[in-house]
CSV table of C-alpha atoms in Angstrom, one decimal:
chain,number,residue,atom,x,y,z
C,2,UNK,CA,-83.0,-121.9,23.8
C,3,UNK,CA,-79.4,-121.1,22.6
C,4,UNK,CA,-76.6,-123.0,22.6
C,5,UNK,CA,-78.2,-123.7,26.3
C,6,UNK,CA,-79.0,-127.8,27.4
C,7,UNK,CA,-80.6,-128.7,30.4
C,8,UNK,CA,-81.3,-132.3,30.9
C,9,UNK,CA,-83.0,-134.3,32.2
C,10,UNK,CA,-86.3,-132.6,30.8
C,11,UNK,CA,-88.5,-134.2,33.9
C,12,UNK,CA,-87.2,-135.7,37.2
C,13,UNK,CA,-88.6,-137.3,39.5
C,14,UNK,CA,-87.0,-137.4,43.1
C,15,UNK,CA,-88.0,-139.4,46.6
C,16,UNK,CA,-88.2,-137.8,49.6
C,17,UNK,CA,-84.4,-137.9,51.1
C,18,UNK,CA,-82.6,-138.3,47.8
C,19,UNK,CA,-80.1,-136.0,46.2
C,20,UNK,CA,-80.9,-135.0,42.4
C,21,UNK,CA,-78.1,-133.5,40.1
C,22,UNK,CA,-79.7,-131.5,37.4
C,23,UNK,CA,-77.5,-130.8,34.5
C,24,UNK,CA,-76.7,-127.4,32.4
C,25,UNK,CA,-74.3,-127.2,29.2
C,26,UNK,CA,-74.0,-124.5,27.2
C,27,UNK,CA,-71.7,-124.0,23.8
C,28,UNK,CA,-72.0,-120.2,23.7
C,29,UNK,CA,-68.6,-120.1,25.6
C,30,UNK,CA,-70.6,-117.9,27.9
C,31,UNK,CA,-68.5,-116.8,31.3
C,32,UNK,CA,-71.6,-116.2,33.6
C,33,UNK,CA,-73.9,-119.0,34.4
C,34,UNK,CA,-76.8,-119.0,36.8
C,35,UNK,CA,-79.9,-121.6,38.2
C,36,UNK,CA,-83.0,-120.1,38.7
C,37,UNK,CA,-86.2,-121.9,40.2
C,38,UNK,CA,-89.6,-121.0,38.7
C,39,UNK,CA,-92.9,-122.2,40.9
C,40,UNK,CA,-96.3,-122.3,39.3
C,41,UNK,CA,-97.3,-118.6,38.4
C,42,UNK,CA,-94.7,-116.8,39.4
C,43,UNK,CA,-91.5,-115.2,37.9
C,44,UNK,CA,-87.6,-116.4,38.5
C,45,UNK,CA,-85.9,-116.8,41.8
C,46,UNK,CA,-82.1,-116.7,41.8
C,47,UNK,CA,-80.2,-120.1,43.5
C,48,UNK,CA,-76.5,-119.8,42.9
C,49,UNK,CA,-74.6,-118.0,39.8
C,50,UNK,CA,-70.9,-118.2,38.7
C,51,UNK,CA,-69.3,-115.4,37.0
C,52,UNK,CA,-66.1,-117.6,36.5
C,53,UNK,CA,-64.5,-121.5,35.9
C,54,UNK,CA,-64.2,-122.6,39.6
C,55,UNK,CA,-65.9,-119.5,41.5
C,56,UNK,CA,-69.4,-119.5,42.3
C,57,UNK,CA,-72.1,-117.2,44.5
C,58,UNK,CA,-75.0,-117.6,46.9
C,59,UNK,CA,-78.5,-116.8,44.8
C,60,UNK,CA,-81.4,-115.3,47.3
C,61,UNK,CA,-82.7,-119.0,48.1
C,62,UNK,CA,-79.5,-120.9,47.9
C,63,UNK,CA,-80.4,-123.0,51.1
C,64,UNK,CA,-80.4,-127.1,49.9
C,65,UNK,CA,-78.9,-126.7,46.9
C,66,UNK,CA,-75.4,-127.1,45.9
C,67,UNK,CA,-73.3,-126.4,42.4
C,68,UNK,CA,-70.1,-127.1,41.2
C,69,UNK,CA,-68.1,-124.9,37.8
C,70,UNK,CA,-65.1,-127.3,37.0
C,71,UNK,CA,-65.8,-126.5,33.1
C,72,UNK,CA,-66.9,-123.5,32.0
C,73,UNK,CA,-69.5,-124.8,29.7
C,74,UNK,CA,-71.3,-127.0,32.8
C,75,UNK,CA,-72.4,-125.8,36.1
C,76,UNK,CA,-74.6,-128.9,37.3
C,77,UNK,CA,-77.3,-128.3,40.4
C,78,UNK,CA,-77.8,-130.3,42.7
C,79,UNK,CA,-81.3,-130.5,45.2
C,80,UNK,CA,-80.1,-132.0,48.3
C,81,UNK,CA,-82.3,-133.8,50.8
C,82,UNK,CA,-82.4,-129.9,52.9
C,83,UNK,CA,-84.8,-128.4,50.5
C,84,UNK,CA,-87.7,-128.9,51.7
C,85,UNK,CA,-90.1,-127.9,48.7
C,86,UNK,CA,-88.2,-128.9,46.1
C,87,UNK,CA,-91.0,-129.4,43.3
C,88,UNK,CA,-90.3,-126.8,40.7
C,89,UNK,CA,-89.4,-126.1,37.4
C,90,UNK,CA,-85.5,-124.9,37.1
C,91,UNK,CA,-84.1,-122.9,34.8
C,92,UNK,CA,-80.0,-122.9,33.9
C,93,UNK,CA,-78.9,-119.3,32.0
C,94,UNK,CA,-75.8,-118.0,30.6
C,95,UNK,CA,-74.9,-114.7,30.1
C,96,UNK,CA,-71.4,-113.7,27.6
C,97,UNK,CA,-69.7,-111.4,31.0
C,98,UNK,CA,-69.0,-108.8,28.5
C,99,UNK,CA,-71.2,-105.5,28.6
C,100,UNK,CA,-74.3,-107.3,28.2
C,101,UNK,CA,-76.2,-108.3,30.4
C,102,UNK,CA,-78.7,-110.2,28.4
C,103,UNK,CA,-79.2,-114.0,29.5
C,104,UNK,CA,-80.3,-117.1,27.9
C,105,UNK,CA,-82.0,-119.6,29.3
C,106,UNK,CA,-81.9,-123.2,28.6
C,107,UNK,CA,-85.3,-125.6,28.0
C,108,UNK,CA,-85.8,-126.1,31.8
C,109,UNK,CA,-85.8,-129.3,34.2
C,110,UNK,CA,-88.9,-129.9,35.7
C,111,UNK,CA,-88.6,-131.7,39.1
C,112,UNK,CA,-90.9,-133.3,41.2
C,113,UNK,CA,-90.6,-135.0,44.5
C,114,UNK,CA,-92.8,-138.2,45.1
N,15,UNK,CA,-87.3,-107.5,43.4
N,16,UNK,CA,-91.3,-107.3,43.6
N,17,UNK,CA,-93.6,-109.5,45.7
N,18,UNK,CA,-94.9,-112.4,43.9
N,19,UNK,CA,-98.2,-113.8,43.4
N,20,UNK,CA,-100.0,-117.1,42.9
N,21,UNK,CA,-102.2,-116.1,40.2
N,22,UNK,CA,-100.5,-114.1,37.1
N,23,UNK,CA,-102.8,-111.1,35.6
N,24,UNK,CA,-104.0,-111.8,32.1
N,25,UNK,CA,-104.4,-110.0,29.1
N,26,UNK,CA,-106.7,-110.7,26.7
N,27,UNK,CA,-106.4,-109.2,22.9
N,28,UNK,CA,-108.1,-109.8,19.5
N,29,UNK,CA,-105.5,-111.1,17.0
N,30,UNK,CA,-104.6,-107.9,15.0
N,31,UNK,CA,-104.7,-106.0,18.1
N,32,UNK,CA,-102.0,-104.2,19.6
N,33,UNK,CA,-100.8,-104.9,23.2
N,34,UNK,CA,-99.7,-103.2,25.6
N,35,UNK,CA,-98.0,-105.1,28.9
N,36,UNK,CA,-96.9,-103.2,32.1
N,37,UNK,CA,-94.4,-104.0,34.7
N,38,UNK,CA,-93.4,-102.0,38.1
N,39,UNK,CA,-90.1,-102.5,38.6
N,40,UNK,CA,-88.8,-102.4,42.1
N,41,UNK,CA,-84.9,-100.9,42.9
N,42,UNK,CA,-84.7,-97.3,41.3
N,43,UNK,CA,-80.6,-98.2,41.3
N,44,UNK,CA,-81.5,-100.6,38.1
N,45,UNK,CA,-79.9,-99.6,34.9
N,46,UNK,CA,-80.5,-102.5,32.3
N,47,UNK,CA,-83.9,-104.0,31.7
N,48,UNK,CA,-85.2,-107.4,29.6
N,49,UNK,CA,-88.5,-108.5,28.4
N,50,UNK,CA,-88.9,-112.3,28.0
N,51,UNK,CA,-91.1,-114.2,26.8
N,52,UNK,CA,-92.3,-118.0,28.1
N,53,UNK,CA,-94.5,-120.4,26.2
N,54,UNK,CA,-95.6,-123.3,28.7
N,55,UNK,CA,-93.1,-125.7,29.9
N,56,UNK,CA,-90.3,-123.9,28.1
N,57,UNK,CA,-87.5,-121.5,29.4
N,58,UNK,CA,-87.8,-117.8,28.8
N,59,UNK,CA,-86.9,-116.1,25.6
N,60,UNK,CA,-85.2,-112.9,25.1
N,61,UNK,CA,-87.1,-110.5,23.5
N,62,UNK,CA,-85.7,-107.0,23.4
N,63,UNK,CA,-83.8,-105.3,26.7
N,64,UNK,CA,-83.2,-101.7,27.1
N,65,UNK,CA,-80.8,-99.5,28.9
N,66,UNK,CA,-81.5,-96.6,31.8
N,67,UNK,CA,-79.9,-93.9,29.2
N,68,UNK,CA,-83.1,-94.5,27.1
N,69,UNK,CA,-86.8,-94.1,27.3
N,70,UNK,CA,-88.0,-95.9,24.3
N,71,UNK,CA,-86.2,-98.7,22.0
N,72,UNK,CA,-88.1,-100.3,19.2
N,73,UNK,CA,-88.0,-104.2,17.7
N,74,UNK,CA,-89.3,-106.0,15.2
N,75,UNK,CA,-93.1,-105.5,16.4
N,76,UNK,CA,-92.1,-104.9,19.8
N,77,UNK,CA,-91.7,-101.7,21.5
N,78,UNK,CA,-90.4,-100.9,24.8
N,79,UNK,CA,-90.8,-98.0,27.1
N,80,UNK,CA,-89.2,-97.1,29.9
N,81,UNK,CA,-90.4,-94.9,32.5
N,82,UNK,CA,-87.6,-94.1,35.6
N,83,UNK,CA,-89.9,-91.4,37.1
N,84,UNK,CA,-92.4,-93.8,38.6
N,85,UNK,CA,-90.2,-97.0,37.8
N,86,UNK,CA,-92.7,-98.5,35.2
N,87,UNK,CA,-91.7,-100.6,31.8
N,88,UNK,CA,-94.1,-101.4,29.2
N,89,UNK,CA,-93.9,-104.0,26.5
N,90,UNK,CA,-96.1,-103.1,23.2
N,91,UNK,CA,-96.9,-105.7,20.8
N,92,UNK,CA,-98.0,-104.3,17.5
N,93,UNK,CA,-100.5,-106.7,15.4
N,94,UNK,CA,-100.4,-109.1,17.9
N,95,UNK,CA,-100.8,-112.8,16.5
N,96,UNK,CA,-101.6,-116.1,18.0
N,97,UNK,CA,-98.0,-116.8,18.1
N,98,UNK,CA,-97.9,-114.1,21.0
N,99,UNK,CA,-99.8,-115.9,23.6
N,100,UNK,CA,-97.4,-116.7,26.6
N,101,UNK,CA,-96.4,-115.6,29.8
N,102,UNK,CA,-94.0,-111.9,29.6
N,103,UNK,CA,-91.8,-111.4,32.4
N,104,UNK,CA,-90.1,-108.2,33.0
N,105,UNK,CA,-86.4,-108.1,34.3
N,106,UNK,CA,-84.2,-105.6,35.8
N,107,UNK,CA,-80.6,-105.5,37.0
N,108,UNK,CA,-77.6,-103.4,38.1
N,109,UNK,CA,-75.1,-103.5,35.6
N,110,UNK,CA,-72.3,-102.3,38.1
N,111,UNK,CA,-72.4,-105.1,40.7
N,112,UNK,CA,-70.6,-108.2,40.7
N,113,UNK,CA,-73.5,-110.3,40.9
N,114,UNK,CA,-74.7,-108.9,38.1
N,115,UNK,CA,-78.4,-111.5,38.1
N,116,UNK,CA,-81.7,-110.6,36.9
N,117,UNK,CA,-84.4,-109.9,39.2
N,118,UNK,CA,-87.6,-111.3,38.0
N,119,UNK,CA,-91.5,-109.8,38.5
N,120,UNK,CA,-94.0,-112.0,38.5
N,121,UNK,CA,-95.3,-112.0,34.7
N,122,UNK,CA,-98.1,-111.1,32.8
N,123,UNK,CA,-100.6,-114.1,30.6
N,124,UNK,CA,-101.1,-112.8,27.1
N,125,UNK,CA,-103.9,-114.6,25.6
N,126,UNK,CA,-104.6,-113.9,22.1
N,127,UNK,CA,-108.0,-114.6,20.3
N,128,UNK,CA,-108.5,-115.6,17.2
């Protein structure tokens, strides 16, 4: 897992609640991204930052929401607008040099009750 | 990227066998590819990545091969040990863009038998 923490490890979330999930890293990585994994299938991109206070849209970005005040933290949060939010997510950091190699924290897993 | 499925192909292997995993990739404009591997509950691991301008790079008992004709990857896994069972995704991406994020297929099960 890196340099790469993602805490908590499992989450559990009511219907109507906002969740902040949690990703450090230590690599002093530029690029940072969340990506939400559902049960047998690969990586889906929800928001990435390339830079301290500048973030992107990720292909499902609807009910989610980040912040990059720091450039070693780039916290998630799952808003009461997503709908399905039950899924394993996955924080990465990537140097922003000419690789484009990232590494992926431990996961959170969330589940709404 | 590629469609997704609910249920993830599986290959199974006799330990000491070699493996060989496949992956369509999807946007012939993709110049920089990554295997990773995922053990359950844990986030992927990087396992060896390779680069448009080649058609083969080797690892410590991995090989990858790269295919741009027909857009096809393959991950070989020489003496393939218990250690080896997981999930292997493949991943491509446009080194050019600003966005510069992975796009995920939908992974392979590698089970290994003793």
């Amino acid at each position: 897992d890196g340099g790469i923490t993602q805490s908590p490890k499992y989450l559990f979330r009511k219907e109507g609640q906002n969740v902040t999930l949690s990703c450090e890293q230590n690599l002093n990585h530029d690029a940072m991204y969340w990506y939400r994994q559902d049960p047998g299938q690969g990586l889906r991109l929800i928001y990435y930052s390339q830079i301290v206070n500048d973030f992107q849209k990720g292909d499902i970005a609807e009910g989610y929401s980040v912040s990059r005040e720091k450039k070693e933290s780039f916290p998630l949060t799952v808003t009461s607008a997503q709908k399905n939010p039950t899924a394993f997510y996955l924080c990465a950091s990537r140097t922003g040099l000419s690789t484009d190699t990232q590494y992926f924290g431990p996961g959170t897993r969330l589940t709404v009750l | 990227g590629e469609s997704v499925g609910l249920h993830l192909p599986t290959l199974s292997v006799q330990e000491g066998d070699n493996s060989i995993i496949n992956c369509a990739y999807s946007n012939s404009a993709s110049d920089y590819f990554i295997w990773y591997k995922q053990e359950s509950g844990k986030g992927p691991q990087f396992i060896i990545d390779i680069r448009s301008n080649m058609d083969k790079r080797q690892g410590q008992r991995v090989t990858v091969l790269l295919n741009k004709t027909v857009k096809h990857l393959s991950l070989q896994i020489a003496a393939t040990q218990p250690g080896d069972s997981a999930v292997y995704f493949c991943a491509e991406t446009m080194m050019d863009t600003g966005r510069r994020a992975l796009t995920f297929g939908s992974g392979t099960r590698l089970q290994v038998q003793p």
